[in-house]
CSV table of C-alpha atoms and ligand atoms in Angstrom, one decimal:
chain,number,residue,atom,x,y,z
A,80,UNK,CA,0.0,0.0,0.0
A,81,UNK,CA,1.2,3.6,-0.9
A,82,UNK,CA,2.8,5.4,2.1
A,83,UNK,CA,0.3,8.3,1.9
A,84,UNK,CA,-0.3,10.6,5.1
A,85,UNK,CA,-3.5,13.5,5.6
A,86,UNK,CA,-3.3,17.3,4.9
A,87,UNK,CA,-5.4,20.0,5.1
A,88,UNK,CA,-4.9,21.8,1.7
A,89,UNK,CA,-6.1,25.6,0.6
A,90,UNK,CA,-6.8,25.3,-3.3
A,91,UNK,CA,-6.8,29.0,-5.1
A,92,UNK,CA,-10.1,29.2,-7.6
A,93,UNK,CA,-10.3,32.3,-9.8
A,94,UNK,CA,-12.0,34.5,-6.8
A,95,UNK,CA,-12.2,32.5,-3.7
A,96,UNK,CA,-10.4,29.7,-2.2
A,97,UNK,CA,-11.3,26.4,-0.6
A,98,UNK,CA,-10.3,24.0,2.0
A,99,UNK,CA,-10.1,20.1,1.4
A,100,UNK,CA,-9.0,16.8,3.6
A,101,UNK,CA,-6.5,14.9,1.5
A,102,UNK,CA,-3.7,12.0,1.4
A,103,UNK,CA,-0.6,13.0,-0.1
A,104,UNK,CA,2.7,11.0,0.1
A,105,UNK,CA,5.9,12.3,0.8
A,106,UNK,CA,7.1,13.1,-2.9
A,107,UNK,CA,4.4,15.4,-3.1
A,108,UNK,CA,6.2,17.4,-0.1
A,109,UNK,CA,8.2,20.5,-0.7
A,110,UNK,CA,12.1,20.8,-0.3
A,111,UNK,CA,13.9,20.4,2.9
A,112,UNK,CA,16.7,17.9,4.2
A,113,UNK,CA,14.5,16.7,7.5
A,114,UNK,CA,10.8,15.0,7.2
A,115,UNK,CA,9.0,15.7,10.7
A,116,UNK,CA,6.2,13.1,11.5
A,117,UNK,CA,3.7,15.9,13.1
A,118,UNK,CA,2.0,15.3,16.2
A,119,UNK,CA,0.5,18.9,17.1
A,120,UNK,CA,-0.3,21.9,15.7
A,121,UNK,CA,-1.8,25.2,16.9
A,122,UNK,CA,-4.4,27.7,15.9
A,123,UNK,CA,-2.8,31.2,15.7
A,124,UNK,CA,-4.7,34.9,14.5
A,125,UNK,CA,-2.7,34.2,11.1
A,126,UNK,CA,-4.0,31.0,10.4
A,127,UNK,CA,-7.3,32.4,10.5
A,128,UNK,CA,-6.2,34.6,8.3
A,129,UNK,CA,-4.7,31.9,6.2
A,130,UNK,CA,-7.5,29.9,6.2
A,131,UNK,CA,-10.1,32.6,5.6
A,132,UNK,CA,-8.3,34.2,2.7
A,133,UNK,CA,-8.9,37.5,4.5
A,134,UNK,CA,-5.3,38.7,4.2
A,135,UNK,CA,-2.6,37.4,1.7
A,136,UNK,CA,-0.8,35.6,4.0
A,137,UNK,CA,-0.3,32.3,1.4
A,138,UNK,CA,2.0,33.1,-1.3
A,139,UNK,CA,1.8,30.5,-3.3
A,140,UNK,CA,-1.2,27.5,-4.1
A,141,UNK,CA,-2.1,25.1,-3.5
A,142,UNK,CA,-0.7,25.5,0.2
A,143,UNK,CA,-1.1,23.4,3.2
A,144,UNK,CA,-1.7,26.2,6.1
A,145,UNK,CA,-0.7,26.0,9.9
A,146,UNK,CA,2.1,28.7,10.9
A,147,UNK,CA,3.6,26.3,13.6
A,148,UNK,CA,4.1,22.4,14.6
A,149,UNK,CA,6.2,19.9,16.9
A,150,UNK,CA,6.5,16.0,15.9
A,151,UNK,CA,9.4,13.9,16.0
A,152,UNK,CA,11.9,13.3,13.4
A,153,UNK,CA,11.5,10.5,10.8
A,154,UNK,CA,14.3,10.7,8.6
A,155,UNK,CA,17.3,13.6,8.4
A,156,UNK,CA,20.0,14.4,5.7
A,157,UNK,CA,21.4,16.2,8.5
A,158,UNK,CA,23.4,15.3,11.4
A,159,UNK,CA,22.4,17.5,13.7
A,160,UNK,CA,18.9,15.6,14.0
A,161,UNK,CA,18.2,12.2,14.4
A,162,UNK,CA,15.3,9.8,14.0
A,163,UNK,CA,13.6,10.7,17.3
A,164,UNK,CA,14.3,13.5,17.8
A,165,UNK,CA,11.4,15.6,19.5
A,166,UNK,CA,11.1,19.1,17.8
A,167,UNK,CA,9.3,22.6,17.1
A,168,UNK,CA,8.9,24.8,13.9
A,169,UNK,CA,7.5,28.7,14.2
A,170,UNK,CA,6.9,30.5,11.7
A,171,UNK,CA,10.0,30.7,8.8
A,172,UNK,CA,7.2,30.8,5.9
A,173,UNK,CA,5.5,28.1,7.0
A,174,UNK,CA,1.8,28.7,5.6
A,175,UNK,CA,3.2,31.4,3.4
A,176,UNK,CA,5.6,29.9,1.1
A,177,UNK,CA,6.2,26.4,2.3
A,178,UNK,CA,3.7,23.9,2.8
A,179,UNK,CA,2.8,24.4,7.0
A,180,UNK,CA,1.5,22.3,9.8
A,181,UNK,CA,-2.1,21.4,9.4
A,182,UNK,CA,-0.5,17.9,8.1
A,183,UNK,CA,0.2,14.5,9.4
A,184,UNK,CA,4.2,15.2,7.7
A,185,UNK,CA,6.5,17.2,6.8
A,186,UNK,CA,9.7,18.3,5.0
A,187,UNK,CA,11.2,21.1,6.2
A,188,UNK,CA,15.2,23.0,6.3
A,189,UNK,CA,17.2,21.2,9.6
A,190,UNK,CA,18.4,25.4,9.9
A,191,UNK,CA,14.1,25.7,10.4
A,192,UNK,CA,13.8,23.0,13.2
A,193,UNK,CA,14.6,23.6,17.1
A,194,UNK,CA,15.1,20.4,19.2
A,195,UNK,CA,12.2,21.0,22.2
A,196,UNK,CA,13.2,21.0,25.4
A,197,UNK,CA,12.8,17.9,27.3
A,198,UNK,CA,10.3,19.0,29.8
A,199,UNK,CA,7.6,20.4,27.4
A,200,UNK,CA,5.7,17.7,25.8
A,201,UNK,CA,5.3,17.8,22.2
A,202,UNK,CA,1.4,19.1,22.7
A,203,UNK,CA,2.7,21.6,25.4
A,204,UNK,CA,4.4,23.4,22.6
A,205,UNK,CA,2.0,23.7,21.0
A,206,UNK,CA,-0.2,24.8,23.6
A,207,UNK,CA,2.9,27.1,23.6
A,208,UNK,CA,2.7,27.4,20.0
A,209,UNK,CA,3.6,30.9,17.8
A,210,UNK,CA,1.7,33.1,20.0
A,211,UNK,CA,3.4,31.9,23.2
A,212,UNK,CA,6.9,31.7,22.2
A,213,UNK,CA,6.0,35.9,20.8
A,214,UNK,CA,4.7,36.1,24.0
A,215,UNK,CA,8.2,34.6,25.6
A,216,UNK,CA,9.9,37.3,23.0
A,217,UNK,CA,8.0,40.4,23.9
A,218,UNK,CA,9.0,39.5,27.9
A,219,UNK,CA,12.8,39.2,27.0
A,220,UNK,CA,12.3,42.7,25.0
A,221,UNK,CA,11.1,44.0,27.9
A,222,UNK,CA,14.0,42.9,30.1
A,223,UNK,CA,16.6,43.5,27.6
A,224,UNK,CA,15.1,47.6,27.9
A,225,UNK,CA,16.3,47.0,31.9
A,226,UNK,CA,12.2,46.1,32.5
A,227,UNK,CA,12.3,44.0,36.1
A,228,UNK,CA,9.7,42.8,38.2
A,229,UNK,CA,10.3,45.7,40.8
A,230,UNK,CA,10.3,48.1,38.3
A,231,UNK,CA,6.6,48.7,38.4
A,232,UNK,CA,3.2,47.3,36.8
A,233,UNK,CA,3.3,46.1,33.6
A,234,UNK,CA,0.4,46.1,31.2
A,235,UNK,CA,-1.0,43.5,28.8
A,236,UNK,CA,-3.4,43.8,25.7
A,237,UNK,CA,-5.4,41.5,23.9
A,238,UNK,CA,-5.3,39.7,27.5
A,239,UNK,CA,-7.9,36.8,26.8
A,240,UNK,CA,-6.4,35.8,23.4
A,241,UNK,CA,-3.1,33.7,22.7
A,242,UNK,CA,-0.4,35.9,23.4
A,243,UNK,CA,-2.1,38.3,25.7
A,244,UNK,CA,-2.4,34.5,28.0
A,245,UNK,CA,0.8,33.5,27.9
A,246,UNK,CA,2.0,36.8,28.5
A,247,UNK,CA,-0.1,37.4,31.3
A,248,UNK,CA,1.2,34.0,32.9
A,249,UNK,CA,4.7,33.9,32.3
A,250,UNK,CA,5.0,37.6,33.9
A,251,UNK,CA,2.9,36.4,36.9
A,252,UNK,CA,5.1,33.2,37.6
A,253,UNK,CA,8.3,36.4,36.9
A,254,UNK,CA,6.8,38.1,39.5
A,255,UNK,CA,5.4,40.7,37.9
A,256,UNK,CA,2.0,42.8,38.6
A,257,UNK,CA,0.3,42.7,35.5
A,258,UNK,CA,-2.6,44.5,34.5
A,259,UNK,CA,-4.6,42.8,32.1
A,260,UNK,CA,-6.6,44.8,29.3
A,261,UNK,CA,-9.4,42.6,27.6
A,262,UNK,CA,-12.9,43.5,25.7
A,263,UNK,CA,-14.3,40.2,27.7
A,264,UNK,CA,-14.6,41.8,31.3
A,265,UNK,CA,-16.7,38.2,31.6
A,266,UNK,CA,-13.3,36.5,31.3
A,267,UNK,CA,-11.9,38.3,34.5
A,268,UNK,CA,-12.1,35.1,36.7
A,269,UNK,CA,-9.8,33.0,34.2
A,270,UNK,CA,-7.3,36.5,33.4
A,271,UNK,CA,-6.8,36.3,37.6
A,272,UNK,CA,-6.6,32.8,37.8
A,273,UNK,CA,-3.9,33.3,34.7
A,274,UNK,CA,-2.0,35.7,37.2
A,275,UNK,CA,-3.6,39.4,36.6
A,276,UNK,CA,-3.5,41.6,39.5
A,277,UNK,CA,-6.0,43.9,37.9
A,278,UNK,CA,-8.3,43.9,34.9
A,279,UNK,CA,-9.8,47.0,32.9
A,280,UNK,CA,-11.9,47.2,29.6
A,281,UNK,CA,-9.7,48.1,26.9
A,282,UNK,CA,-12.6,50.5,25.8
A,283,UNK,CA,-10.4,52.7,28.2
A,284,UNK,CA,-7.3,52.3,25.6
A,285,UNK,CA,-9.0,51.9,21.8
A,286,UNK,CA,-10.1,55.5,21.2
A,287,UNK,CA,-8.1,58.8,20.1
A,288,UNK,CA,-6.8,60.6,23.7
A,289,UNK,CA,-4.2,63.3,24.4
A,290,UNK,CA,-0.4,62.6,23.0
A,291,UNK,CA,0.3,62.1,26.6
A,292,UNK,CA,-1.6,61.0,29.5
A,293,UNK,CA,-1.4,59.8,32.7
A,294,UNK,CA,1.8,57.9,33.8
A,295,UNK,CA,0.2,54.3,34.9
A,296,UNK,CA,2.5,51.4,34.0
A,297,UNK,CA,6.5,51.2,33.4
A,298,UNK,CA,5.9,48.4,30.6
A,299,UNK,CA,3.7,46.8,28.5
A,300,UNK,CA,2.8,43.9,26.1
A,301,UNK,CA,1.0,44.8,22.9
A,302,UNK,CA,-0.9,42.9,21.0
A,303,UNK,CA,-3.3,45.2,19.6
A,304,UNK,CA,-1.7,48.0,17.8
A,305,UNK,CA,-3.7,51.4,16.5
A,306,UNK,CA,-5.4,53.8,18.5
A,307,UNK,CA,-4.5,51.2,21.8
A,308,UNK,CA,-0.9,50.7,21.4
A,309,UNK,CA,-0.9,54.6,21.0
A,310,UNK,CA,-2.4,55.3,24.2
A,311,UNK,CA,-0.5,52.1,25.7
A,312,UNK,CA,2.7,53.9,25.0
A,313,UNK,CA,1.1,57.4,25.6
A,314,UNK,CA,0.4,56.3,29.6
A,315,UNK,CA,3.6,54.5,29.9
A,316,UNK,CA,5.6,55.7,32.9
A,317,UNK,CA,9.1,57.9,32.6
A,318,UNK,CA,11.8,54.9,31.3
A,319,UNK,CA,9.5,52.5,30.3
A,320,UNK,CA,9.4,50.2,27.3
A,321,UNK,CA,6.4,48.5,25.3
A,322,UNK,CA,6.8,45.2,22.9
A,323,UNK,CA,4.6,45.4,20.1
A,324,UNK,CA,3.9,42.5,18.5
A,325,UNK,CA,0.3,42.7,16.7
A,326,UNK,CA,-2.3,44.1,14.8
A,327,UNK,CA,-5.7,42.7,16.6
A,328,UNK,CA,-7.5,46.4,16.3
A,329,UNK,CA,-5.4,47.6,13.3
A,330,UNK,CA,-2.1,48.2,11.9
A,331,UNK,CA,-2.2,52.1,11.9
A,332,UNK,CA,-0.2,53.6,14.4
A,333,UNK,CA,-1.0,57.4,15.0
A,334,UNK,CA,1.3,58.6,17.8
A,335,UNK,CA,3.3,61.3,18.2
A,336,UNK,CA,7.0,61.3,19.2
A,337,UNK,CA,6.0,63.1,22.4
A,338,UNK,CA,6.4,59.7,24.6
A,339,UNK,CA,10.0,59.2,23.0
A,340,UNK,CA,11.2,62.7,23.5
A,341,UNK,CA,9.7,63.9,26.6
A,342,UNK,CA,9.3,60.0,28.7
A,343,UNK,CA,12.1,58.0,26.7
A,344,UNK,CA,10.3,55.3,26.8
A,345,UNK,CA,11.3,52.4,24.2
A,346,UNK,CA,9.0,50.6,21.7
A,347,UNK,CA,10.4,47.2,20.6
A,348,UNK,CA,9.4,45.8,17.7
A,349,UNK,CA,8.6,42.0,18.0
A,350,UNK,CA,9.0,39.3,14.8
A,351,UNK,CA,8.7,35.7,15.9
A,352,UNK,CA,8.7,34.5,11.8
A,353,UNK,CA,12.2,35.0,11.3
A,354,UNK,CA,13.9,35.6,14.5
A,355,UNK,CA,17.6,34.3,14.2
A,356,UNK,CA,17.7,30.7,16.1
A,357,UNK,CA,19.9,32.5,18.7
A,358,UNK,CA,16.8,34.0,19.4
A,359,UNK,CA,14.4,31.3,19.5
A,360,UNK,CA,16.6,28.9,21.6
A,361,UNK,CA,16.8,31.8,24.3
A,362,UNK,CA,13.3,32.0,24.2
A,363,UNK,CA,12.1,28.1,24.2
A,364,UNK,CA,15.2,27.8,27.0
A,365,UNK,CA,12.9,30.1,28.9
A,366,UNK,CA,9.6,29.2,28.1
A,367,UNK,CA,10.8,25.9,29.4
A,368,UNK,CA,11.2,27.7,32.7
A,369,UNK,CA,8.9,30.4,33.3
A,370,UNK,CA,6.1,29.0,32.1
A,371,UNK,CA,3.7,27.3,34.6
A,372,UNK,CA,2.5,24.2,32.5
A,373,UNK,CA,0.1,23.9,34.7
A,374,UNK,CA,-2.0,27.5,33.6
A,375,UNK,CA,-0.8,27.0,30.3
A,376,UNK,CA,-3.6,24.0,30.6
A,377,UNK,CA,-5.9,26.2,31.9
A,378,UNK,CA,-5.8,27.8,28.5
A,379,UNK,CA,-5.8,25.4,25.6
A,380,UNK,CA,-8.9,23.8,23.8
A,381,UNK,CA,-7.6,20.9,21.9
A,382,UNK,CA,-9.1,20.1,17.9
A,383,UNK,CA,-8.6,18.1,15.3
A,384,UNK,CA,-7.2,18.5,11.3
A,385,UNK,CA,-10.8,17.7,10.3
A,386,UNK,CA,-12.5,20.8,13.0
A,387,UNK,CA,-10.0,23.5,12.6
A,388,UNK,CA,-11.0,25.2,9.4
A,389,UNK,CA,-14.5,26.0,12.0
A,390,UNK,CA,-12.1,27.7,14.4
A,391,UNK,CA,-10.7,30.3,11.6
A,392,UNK,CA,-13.4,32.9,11.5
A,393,UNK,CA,-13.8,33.0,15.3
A,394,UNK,CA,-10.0,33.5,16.2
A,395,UNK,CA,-10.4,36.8,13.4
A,396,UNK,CA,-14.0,37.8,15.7
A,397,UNK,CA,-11.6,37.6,18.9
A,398,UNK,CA,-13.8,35.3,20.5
A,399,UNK,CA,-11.3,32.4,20.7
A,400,UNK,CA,-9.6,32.2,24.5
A,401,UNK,CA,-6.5,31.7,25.4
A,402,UNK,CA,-5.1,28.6,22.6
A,403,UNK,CA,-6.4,26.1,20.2
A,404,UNK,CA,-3.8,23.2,20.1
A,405,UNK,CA,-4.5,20.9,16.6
A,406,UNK,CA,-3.6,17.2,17.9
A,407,UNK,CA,-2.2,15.6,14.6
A,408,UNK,CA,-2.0,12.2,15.1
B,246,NDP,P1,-5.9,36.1,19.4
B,246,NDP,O1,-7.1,36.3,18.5
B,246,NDP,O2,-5.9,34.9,20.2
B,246,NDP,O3,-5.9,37.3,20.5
B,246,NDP,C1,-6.1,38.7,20.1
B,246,NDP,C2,-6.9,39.4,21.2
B,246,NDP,O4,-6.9,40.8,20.9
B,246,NDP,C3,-8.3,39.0,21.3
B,246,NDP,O5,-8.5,37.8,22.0
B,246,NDP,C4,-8.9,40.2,22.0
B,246,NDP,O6,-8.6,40.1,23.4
B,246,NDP,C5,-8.1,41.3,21.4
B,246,NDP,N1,-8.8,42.0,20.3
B,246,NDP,C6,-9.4,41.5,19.2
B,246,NDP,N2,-9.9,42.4,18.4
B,246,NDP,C7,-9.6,43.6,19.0
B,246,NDP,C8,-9.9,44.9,18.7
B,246,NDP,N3,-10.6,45.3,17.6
B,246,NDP,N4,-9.5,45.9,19.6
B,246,NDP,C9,-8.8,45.6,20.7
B,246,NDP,N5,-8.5,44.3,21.0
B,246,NDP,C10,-8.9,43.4,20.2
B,246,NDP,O7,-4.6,36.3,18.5
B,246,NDP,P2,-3.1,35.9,18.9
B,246,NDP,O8,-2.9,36.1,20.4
B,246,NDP,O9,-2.7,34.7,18.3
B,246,NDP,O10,-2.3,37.1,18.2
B,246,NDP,C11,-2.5,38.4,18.6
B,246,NDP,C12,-1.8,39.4,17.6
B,246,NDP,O11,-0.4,39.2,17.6
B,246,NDP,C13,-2.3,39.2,16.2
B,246,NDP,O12,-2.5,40.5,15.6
B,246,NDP,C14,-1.2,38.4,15.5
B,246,NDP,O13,-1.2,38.7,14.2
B,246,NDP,C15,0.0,39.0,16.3
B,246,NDP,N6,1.1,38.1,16.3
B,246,NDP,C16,2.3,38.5,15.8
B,246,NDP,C17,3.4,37.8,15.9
B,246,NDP,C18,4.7,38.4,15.5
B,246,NDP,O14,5.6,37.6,15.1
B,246,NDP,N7,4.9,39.7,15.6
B,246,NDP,C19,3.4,36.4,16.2
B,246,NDP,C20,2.0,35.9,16.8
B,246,NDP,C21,1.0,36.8,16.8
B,246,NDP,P3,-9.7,40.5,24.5
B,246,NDP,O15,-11.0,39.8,24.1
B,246,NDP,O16,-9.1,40.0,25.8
B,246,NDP,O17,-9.8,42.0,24.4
């Protein structure tokens, strides 16, 4: 019998696009010297982008989506990895350009592939997934700008969704007080029980205010951008620094330099896609530990290859909590 395996695979029409279950076998997989047998894979706010056709994140059709995966090495041209060999793939084009992680293999560049720590599971990194390990970045840009846990509150946005979780729980477990900014005030009990000292409506952040306001946290973690991420950085104390890592309200950003000038506070710009590997092994080193696996739990729904296209328009309506991990296999 054929060695065929399942993937989820976008087809371009003339003006729309469509989603279909189907076996491929291996010769039908794009270049790479390492074929991953995949075990997870994750929902992120650009694979429902991906899947919906909503922004032209796929560059090339027919495309298998999923931004992210972990699974354990079947065969490798490489040394460096071995049959075995538990690992984890963000980002790098995956879902853009090369075929992704909404399938039950893979072949992918060895310079691509991160060996997983050996205390997160391969599901836990993908409970992890792209928005965790951004989440993980966005912390380490914060402490590289000389952020610390007594340096004062520190704010998150976008609390209830992916990264907003993680962030919230991997600050908490730092130490931190966070204040947690969510459009889901019914969601308070889970953003407390995640680590948030305090929760407010980000109705208080999403409209046009004064250049500069009132001095209420030294650092933040943005995943919202536009009018919030202005008035995030606008009412960030003297010193402080804000990561910015998304675009949930929108991707304008119509600040003024008044906040640089006058505070000299520092905005750090956060890409997980093609962050060197220096980068990413610093963060999955930290992840595995500063993370408390046991609210990272708290936060996943688990689905299958067959049930994830049904998730893609309500991670885009921000009604999706915390993370969707895909279980593979
Ligand atoms: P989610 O959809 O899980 O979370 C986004 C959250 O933002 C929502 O849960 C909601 O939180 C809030 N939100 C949604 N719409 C609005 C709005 N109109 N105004 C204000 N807040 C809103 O997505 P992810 O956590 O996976 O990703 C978050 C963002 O980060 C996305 O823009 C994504 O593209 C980006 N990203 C960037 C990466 C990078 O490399 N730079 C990597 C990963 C993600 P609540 O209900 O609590 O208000």
């Amino acid at each position: 019998m054929a060695d065929t395996f399942r993937a989820l695979r976008i087809e371009k029409n003339e003006d729309s696009q469509t989603m279909n279950l189907i076996d491929l076998s291996e010769s039908d997989l794009m270049e790479g010297n390492v074929v991953v047998d995949i075990s997870h894979s994750t929902l992120n706010y650009k694979d429902g982008l991906a899947m919906t056709g909503s922004s032209p994140i796929v560059r090339t059709f027919p495309m298998i989506p999923g931004i992210d995966f972990s699974g354990t090495v079947r065969s490798s041209e490489d040394t460096k990895f071995s049959k075995g060999d538990r690992v984890v793939l963000n980002g790098y084009g995956l879902s853009e350009s090369h075929f992704g992680g909404y399938s039950e293999r893979a072949r992918v560049k060895s310079d691509h592939l991160l060996k997983l720590p050996e205390n997160i599971s391969n599901k836990q990194a993908m409970a992890i997934g792209t928005a965790g390990y951004t989440a993980m970045l966005c912390v380490l840009g914060l402490e590289d700008s000389g952020i610390q846990p007594e340096s004062g509150e520190v704010l998150v946005t976008g609390a209830s969704g992916g990264v907003g979780s993680v962030a919230i729980s991997i600050l908490s477990s730092l130490g931190y007080s966070v204040v947690a900014s969510t459009g889901r005030l019914s969601e308070s009990d889970y953003l407390t029980g995640l680590g948030a000292k305090l929760i407010i409506d980000r109705n208080e952040l999403s409209e046009p205010s004064r250049p500069l306001g009132k001095e209420r946290w030294i650092a933040a973690v943005d995943s919202v951008g536009s009018q919030t991420l202005v008035n995030v950085i606008a009412q960030t104390q003297y010193g402080g620094a804000v990561s910015a890592c998304g675009l949930a309200q929108g991707m304008d950003l119509p600040l003024t330099v008044l906040p640089f000038i006058l505070r000299g506070i520092s905005l750090v710009g956060i890409d997980s896609v093609m962050a060197p590997m220096n980068k990413r092994e610093r963060a999955w080193s930290r992840l595995s530990t500063d993370l408390d696996m046991k609210k990272l739990n708290e936060m996943v729904v688990e689905t299958t290859l067959e049930e994830v296209p049904t998730f893609a328009e309500a991670i885009l309506a921000g009604q999706v909590r915390g993370r969707v991990v895909v279980n593979i296999s």
